[in-house]
XYZ file of C-alpha atoms in Angstrom:
460
model
C 108.355 96.013 105.667
C 107.156 99.358 104.471
C 109.274 102.491 104.207
C 108.665 105.117 106.855
C 110.356 108.246 108.175
C 112.468 108.585 105.045
C 114.065 111.336 103.051
C 112.351 108.554 100.878
C 76.858 120.378 82.583
C 77.974 123.964 84.097
C 75.124 123.802 86.643
C 76.791 120.901 88.379
C 80.048 122.848 88.589
C 78.264 125.756 90.240
C 76.532 123.478 92.724
C 79.786 121.784 93.612
C 81.540 125.022 94.402
C 78.897 125.926 96.858
C 78.624 122.454 98.484
C 81.796 121.895 98.795
C 119.894 96.983 101.337
C 119.509 96.196 97.819
C 122.615 96.599 95.628
C 123.427 96.491 91.910
C 126.181 93.967 91.243
C 128.296 92.734 88.355
C 130.614 89.728 88.231
C 133.283 89.889 90.902
C 135.975 90.915 88.426
C 133.967 93.880 87.228
C 133.353 96.617 89.791
C 130.021 98.386 89.702
C 129.842 102.149 89.968
C 126.730 103.172 91.852
C 125.159 106.570 91.961
C 123.698 105.972 95.392
C 120.628 107.877 96.458
C 119.687 105.730 99.402
C 117.804 106.525 102.571
C 117.744 104.809 105.949
C 114.513 103.047 106.728
C 112.771 102.478 110.011
C 114.376 99.197 110.994
C 117.471 98.186 109.073
C 116.464 98.181 105.429
C 118.086 100.489 102.878
C 117.202 100.838 99.214
C 119.697 101.853 96.561
C 117.610 103.929 94.246
C 119.763 104.391 91.148
C 122.402 102.738 88.982
C 123.955 105.150 86.518
C 126.359 104.398 83.670
C 127.640 107.505 81.897
C 130.074 105.755 79.518
C 132.892 108.070 80.577
C 135.480 105.468 81.559
C 135.685 103.336 78.396
C 137.066 103.725 74.903
C 135.913 102.221 71.593
C 136.567 103.975 68.270
C 135.182 101.475 65.738
C 131.672 100.141 65.060
C 132.694 96.467 64.940
C 131.276 94.309 67.736
C 133.407 94.245 70.875
C 133.173 94.238 74.653
C 134.122 97.374 76.584
C 134.848 97.533 80.301
C 133.099 100.498 81.882
C 132.801 101.584 85.490
C 129.672 99.448 85.950
C 131.047 96.326 84.250
C 131.470 94.819 80.797
C 129.169 95.982 77.987
C 128.900 94.703 74.407
C 128.758 97.329 71.663
C 127.782 96.070 68.196
C 127.541 98.575 65.339
C 128.340 101.019 68.112
C 131.257 103.035 69.420
C 131.976 105.516 72.183
C 131.804 108.939 70.615
C 133.755 111.984 71.707
C 133.273 114.399 68.805
C 131.468 117.721 68.908
C 128.670 116.101 66.880
C 128.034 113.491 69.579
C 125.304 114.777 71.958
C 126.496 113.829 75.426
C 126.590 114.504 79.131
C 130.259 114.958 79.947
C 132.811 114.030 77.306
C 131.498 110.710 75.935
C 128.358 108.917 74.822
C 127.583 105.752 72.884
C 126.904 106.182 69.155
C 124.788 103.521 67.397
C 124.374 102.998 63.651
C 122.536 100.530 61.418
C 120.775 98.059 63.770
C 123.334 98.580 66.506
C 123.031 97.282 70.040
C 124.329 98.321 73.433
C 124.012 95.641 76.071
C 125.191 94.523 79.499
C 127.322 91.413 79.951
C 126.292 91.319 83.623
C 123.153 91.292 85.744
C 121.713 93.795 88.164
C 120.320 91.985 91.182
C 118.083 94.825 92.365
C 115.534 94.317 89.603
C 114.190 97.473 88.003
C 111.176 99.696 88.408
C 112.194 101.990 85.557
C 115.119 102.514 83.209
C 115.910 105.971 81.891
C 118.337 106.978 79.150
C 119.332 110.229 77.490
C 119.196 110.116 73.681
C 119.566 112.291 70.562
C 120.456 111.986 66.898
C 124.097 112.350 65.892
C 124.909 115.658 64.201
C 122.419 116.402 61.426
C 121.380 112.772 60.866
C 117.752 111.797 60.292
C 115.507 110.084 62.813
C 115.825 106.526 64.112
C 113.911 104.325 66.512
C 115.289 102.339 69.414
C 113.929 99.930 72.015
C 114.847 98.599 75.449
C 115.004 94.811 75.866
C 115.308 92.923 79.143
C 116.554 89.448 80.026
C 115.832 87.608 83.266
C 117.951 84.558 82.347
C 121.412 86.134 82.097
C 121.097 86.967 78.419
C 119.766 83.674 77.063
C 116.539 85.352 75.913
C 115.218 88.891 75.762
C 111.838 90.612 75.515
C 111.023 94.230 74.728
C 109.980 96.359 77.683
C 108.308 99.734 77.338
C 107.518 101.529 74.102
C 109.605 102.139 70.995
C 111.277 105.567 71.140
C 111.959 107.843 68.167
C 115.082 110.006 68.205
C 114.626 112.987 65.878
C 116.476 115.877 67.535
C 120.161 116.528 68.155
C 119.273 117.846 71.619
C 119.368 115.251 74.371
C 115.990 114.037 75.584
C 115.085 111.567 78.313
C 113.256 108.288 77.701
C 111.740 106.443 80.658
C 110.878 102.760 80.301
C 108.608 101.120 82.880
C 109.968 97.660 83.753
C 108.635 96.650 87.201
C 110.503 93.363 87.441
C 112.315 91.923 90.427
C 115.324 89.597 90.426
C 118.419 89.381 88.245
C 118.079 91.433 85.054
C 120.271 92.616 82.239
C 119.369 95.152 79.570
C 120.058 95.826 75.921
C 119.244 98.862 73.797
C 118.523 98.095 70.151
C 118.468 100.580 67.282
C 115.666 99.241 65.077
C 115.209 101.720 62.208
C 117.001 104.564 60.453
C 119.643 102.644 58.516
C 122.927 104.558 58.530
C 121.438 107.379 60.608
C 123.171 107.462 63.956
C 121.854 108.035 67.460
C 123.644 108.724 70.735
C 122.839 107.168 74.094
C 124.035 108.461 77.472
C 123.251 108.282 81.208
C 121.798 104.773 81.388
C 120.000 104.707 84.750
C 118.246 101.850 86.536
C 115.890 102.511 89.429
C 115.772 99.450 91.652
C 112.590 97.509 92.208
C 111.147 96.477 95.557
C 107.815 94.700 95.431
C 107.299 95.022 99.170
C 107.380 98.812 99.190
C 107.940 101.817 97.069
C 110.902 103.832 98.250
C 110.369 107.263 96.773
C 107.655 106.506 94.318
C 104.747 104.181 94.686
C 104.556 100.534 93.793
C 102.878 98.956 90.829
C 99.343 99.972 90.005
C 96.700 97.781 91.555
C 98.883 96.687 94.451
C 97.364 96.579 97.921
C 100.805 97.093 99.450
C 101.323 100.094 101.710
C 102.520 103.170 99.802
C 101.194 101.910 96.459
C 99.739 104.444 94.064
C 96.342 102.766 93.809
C 95.939 101.692 97.414
C 92.643 103.588 97.666
C 91.298 102.019 94.480
C 91.008 102.484 90.718
C 88.437 105.316 90.506
C 87.186 104.701 86.971
C 87.968 101.028 86.516
C 90.700 101.957 84.022
C 92.300 99.085 82.116
C 95.505 98.514 80.157
C 93.631 97.664 76.954
C 94.373 100.166 74.182
C 90.777 99.654 73.060
C 89.870 101.505 76.262
C 91.687 104.579 74.969
C 89.725 107.169 76.963
C 90.189 105.299 80.251
C 93.622 103.782 79.731
C 95.470 102.647 82.851
C 99.146 103.625 82.971
C 101.575 102.796 85.767
C 104.426 105.289 85.537
C 106.078 104.012 88.738
C 105.982 107.343 90.539
C 102.265 107.817 89.870
C 99.433 105.931 88.177
C 96.902 107.495 85.864
C 93.830 106.978 83.730
C 94.817 108.592 80.440
C 92.237 109.964 78.024
C 93.433 109.798 74.418
C 90.584 111.968 73.133
C 91.351 114.730 75.639
C 95.158 114.513 75.495
C 95.417 114.464 79.292
C 94.693 112.296 82.348
C 91.196 111.724 83.657
C 92.805 111.259 87.061
C 96.202 110.582 88.608
C 96.848 108.756 91.879
C 99.985 108.694 94.026
C 101.435 108.350 97.518
C 103.536 110.885 99.419
C 105.550 109.904 102.463
C 108.806 111.068 103.945
C 110.668 108.819 101.470
C 109.122 110.725 98.569
C 110.685 114.018 99.636
C 114.401 114.638 99.245
C 116.792 117.261 97.923
C 116.581 116.697 94.168
C 116.208 119.926 92.214
C 113.242 120.605 89.954
C 114.257 119.234 86.555
C 111.918 121.375 84.389
C 112.344 118.970 81.458
C 108.815 119.140 80.064
C 108.620 116.617 77.232
C 106.325 114.458 75.147
C 105.463 111.070 76.579
C 106.933 108.635 74.062
C 105.647 105.747 76.159
C 102.073 106.198 74.940
C 100.744 103.429 72.677
C 101.893 103.541 69.067
C 99.881 105.958 66.940
C 98.547 108.016 69.849
C 99.063 111.768 69.676
C 101.933 112.927 71.888
C 101.366 116.327 73.458
C 104.629 118.265 73.224
C 106.381 120.615 75.614
C 105.257 123.596 73.487
C 101.668 122.463 72.944
C 100.260 125.008 75.437
C 102.430 127.906 74.216
C 100.508 131.152 73.741
C 97.283 129.616 75.036
C 97.188 131.553 78.302
C 97.300 128.323 80.284
C 100.093 126.758 82.334
C 101.323 123.217 81.991
C 99.651 122.179 85.220
C 101.067 119.087 86.874
C 98.788 116.362 88.147
C 101.458 114.687 90.308
C 103.585 117.684 91.361
C 107.307 117.921 90.823
C 107.844 118.766 94.493
C 106.098 115.544 95.582
C 108.856 113.597 93.825
C 112.241 114.908 94.964
C 113.843 111.669 96.183
C 115.702 111.020 92.899
C 116.258 112.683 89.549
C 114.298 109.929 87.793
C 111.332 110.445 90.107
C 111.308 114.192 89.511
C 111.757 113.913 85.772
C 108.817 111.515 85.521
C 106.479 114.308 86.628
C 107.435 116.466 83.630
C 105.936 114.138 81.057
C 103.222 116.068 79.220
C 100.854 113.167 79.885
C 100.965 114.366 83.529
C 99.689 117.862 82.568
C 96.422 119.702 82.043
C 95.946 123.268 80.730
C 95.541 125.157 84.004
C 94.767 128.837 84.518
C 98.028 130.456 85.732
C 96.633 131.886 88.969
C 94.989 128.563 89.742
C 98.228 126.677 89.116
C 100.754 129.060 90.619
C 98.768 130.247 93.623
C 95.658 128.313 94.666
C 96.917 124.905 93.611
C 100.505 125.575 94.695
C 99.234 126.502 98.148
C 97.259 123.274 98.340
C 100.251 121.197 97.204
C 102.498 122.874 99.768
C 99.951 122.154 102.460
C 99.905 118.485 101.529
C 103.680 118.244 101.855
C 103.557 120.085 105.177
C 101.312 117.305 106.486
C 103.987 114.794 105.479
C 106.831 116.675 107.143
C 104.660 116.893 110.274
C 104.635 113.100 110.576
C 101.881 111.979 108.234
C 101.623 110.172 104.941
C 99.068 111.024 102.305
C 97.318 109.294 99.435
C 96.356 111.704 96.688
C 93.989 111.507 93.730
C 93.793 114.463 91.371
C 91.766 114.935 88.221
C 89.788 117.267 86.031
C 86.484 117.292 84.201
C 84.279 119.428 81.999
C 85.381 121.642 79.129
C 86.132 125.350 78.999
C 88.428 127.409 81.226
C 89.613 131.009 81.406
C 93.352 131.634 81.260
C 95.467 134.766 81.206
C 94.292 135.667 77.670
C 90.709 136.150 78.884
C 87.573 134.553 77.512
C 86.613 130.900 77.701
C 88.877 128.457 75.884
C 87.752 124.895 75.226
C 90.843 123.345 73.623
C 94.525 124.074 72.942
C 97.122 122.547 70.625
C 94.853 122.710 67.551
C 92.105 120.848 69.379
C 94.320 118.013 70.595
C 94.057 118.933 74.280
C 90.845 119.767 76.136
C 90.844 122.661 78.604
C 88.947 121.370 81.671
C 86.356 123.475 83.458
C 87.208 122.058 86.893
C 90.281 120.671 88.608
C 89.881 118.607 91.765
C 91.923 116.761 94.367
C 91.252 114.297 97.194
C 93.833 113.754 99.970
C 93.595 110.944 102.524
C 95.701 111.777 105.592
C 97.191 109.117 107.891
C 99.693 109.348 110.710
C 102.856 107.404 109.874
C 102.282 103.716 110.415
C 101.694 100.368 108.771
C 98.751 98.536 107.199
C 97.450 101.792 105.795
C 94.282 100.581 104.136
C 92.971 99.033 107.350
C 93.796 102.240 109.255
C 91.355 104.355 107.244
C 88.264 104.740 109.407
C 85.173 106.899 109.562
C 87.192 109.507 111.480
C 90.134 109.685 109.031
C 90.778 113.154 107.701
C 89.996 113.472 103.997
C 90.462 116.765 102.150
C 88.455 117.216 98.950
C 88.890 120.355 96.846
C 87.193 121.319 93.572
C 88.302 124.505 91.834
C 87.052 126.244 88.694
C 89.771 126.489 86.037
C 89.716 130.279 85.886
C 92.330 132.979 86.362
C 90.158 135.064 88.711
C 90.223 132.308 91.309
C 90.572 132.912 95.043
C 94.110 132.040 96.127
C 92.818 130.357 99.304
C 92.205 126.724 98.386
C 90.149 126.236 101.542
C 87.364 128.241 99.927
C 86.865 125.361 97.486
C 86.594 122.461 99.903
C 83.731 120.096 99.212
C 82.742 116.465 99.726
C 84.305 113.542 97.945
C 80.810 112.438 97.069
C 80.151 115.672 95.156
C 83.235 115.070 92.995
C 82.052 111.535 92.377
C 78.690 112.858 91.257
C 80.366 115.230 88.799
C 82.777 112.666 87.367
C 81.015 109.326 87.727
C 84.048 107.908 89.577
C 84.240 105.819 92.752
C 87.215 107.548 94.311
C 87.937 105.471 97.411
C 86.582 102.173 96.178
C 89.110 100.014 98.066
C 87.570 101.044 101.392
C 84.567 99.362 103.020
C 81.331 100.981 101.930
C 80.493 102.067 105.482
C 83.814 103.926 105.705
C 83.271 105.514 102.314
C 79.831 106.696 103.357
C 81.282 108.364 106.447
C 84.360 110.096 105.034
C 83.032 110.942 101.587
C 80.077 112.965 102.850
C 81.996 115.361 105.120
C 83.641 118.663 104.183
C 87.053 119.104 105.777
C 87.137 122.016 108.228
C 90.615 121.828 109.777
């Protein structure tokens, strides 16, 4: 069942602009505290979207290995304690402090599986940096494997790490401090977002799925792969959106996602711009301040307001790997108007599949003049920013419902500050964007359907 009705060359650029109920459980003797952000689904299904352990209810003052009963169940802390001092970065009054090769692990399973796990982390006091990893077990703790990337804690200010898991069934997790010796790190707000391989709740299912609501339902535009050797067309499934990341450019080639009623809720904008520590080891991580003074905004690919069902969903959009340097007036006016229009289609009873990307090099921001790169050359300033929106009335079997008469909105804007604020002035054909980028944007559709909908300019 799918979720519905939920509060779930420069010449080419010039030519284009003219042509165009799951629950988290512990053993019966250990009650589980759920931060429930669930929504009713058409039919009877409900998804519990988050499990959150804040470590506020337990006490442990020594590093020696011991079990601690917390609101979610029993956890084992080894070379770890529950810190309460002013030097312990924390949300609330407590957080877990790890030293040496300390571990923090569940003694119970979550039965909802996990799409992502997020934690808050920081170094203790003035300690040096340390690395930590997330490990997962699907056999009740008999064996574990690392999931997601290794994270480095180097600041005493709390940051958020998001680990992509995408596993169903019974799981338990363990955080392991792997480097740093006697340096200490603090962990807080351990959150699990449940996994449903039949639908996506507020986010979008795993990349490549042909399931309704999946991020790549309309296809993989550039044939991106998960091989790190393919570093300029590297496929990344970040649960709430999927992207082709370009290591050389320091930004996505394209990003693809779904927006339905379940994607839109009441979660506030988190504004926690941050480096994406989930990139492959050794890749440059664009930081929150990398665009500072450049005259360009940190322009979202997948917008924050398209992901307001949960805090985790919203925070995922503030990874710097989801940004491009965007002229302020383009970002804050033209593009914002287009994004708002897309969400208005959803609230009017539709669901939309969105692909956004950029190409070219050289834009004009608020400082004037053409800029080709920012962040000491680590991030390319694109010349054009584009978007394709496939619009469907709420329903099921979405891919088969796309026909030659389906509304498709394609927009291609120059990345300049003197842009017209009316996005409709930049409508074009999907085919023209394909010609500029070399992508096959709606490749999952029959060729006859592509030929029909990709050659029309939206006029509604």
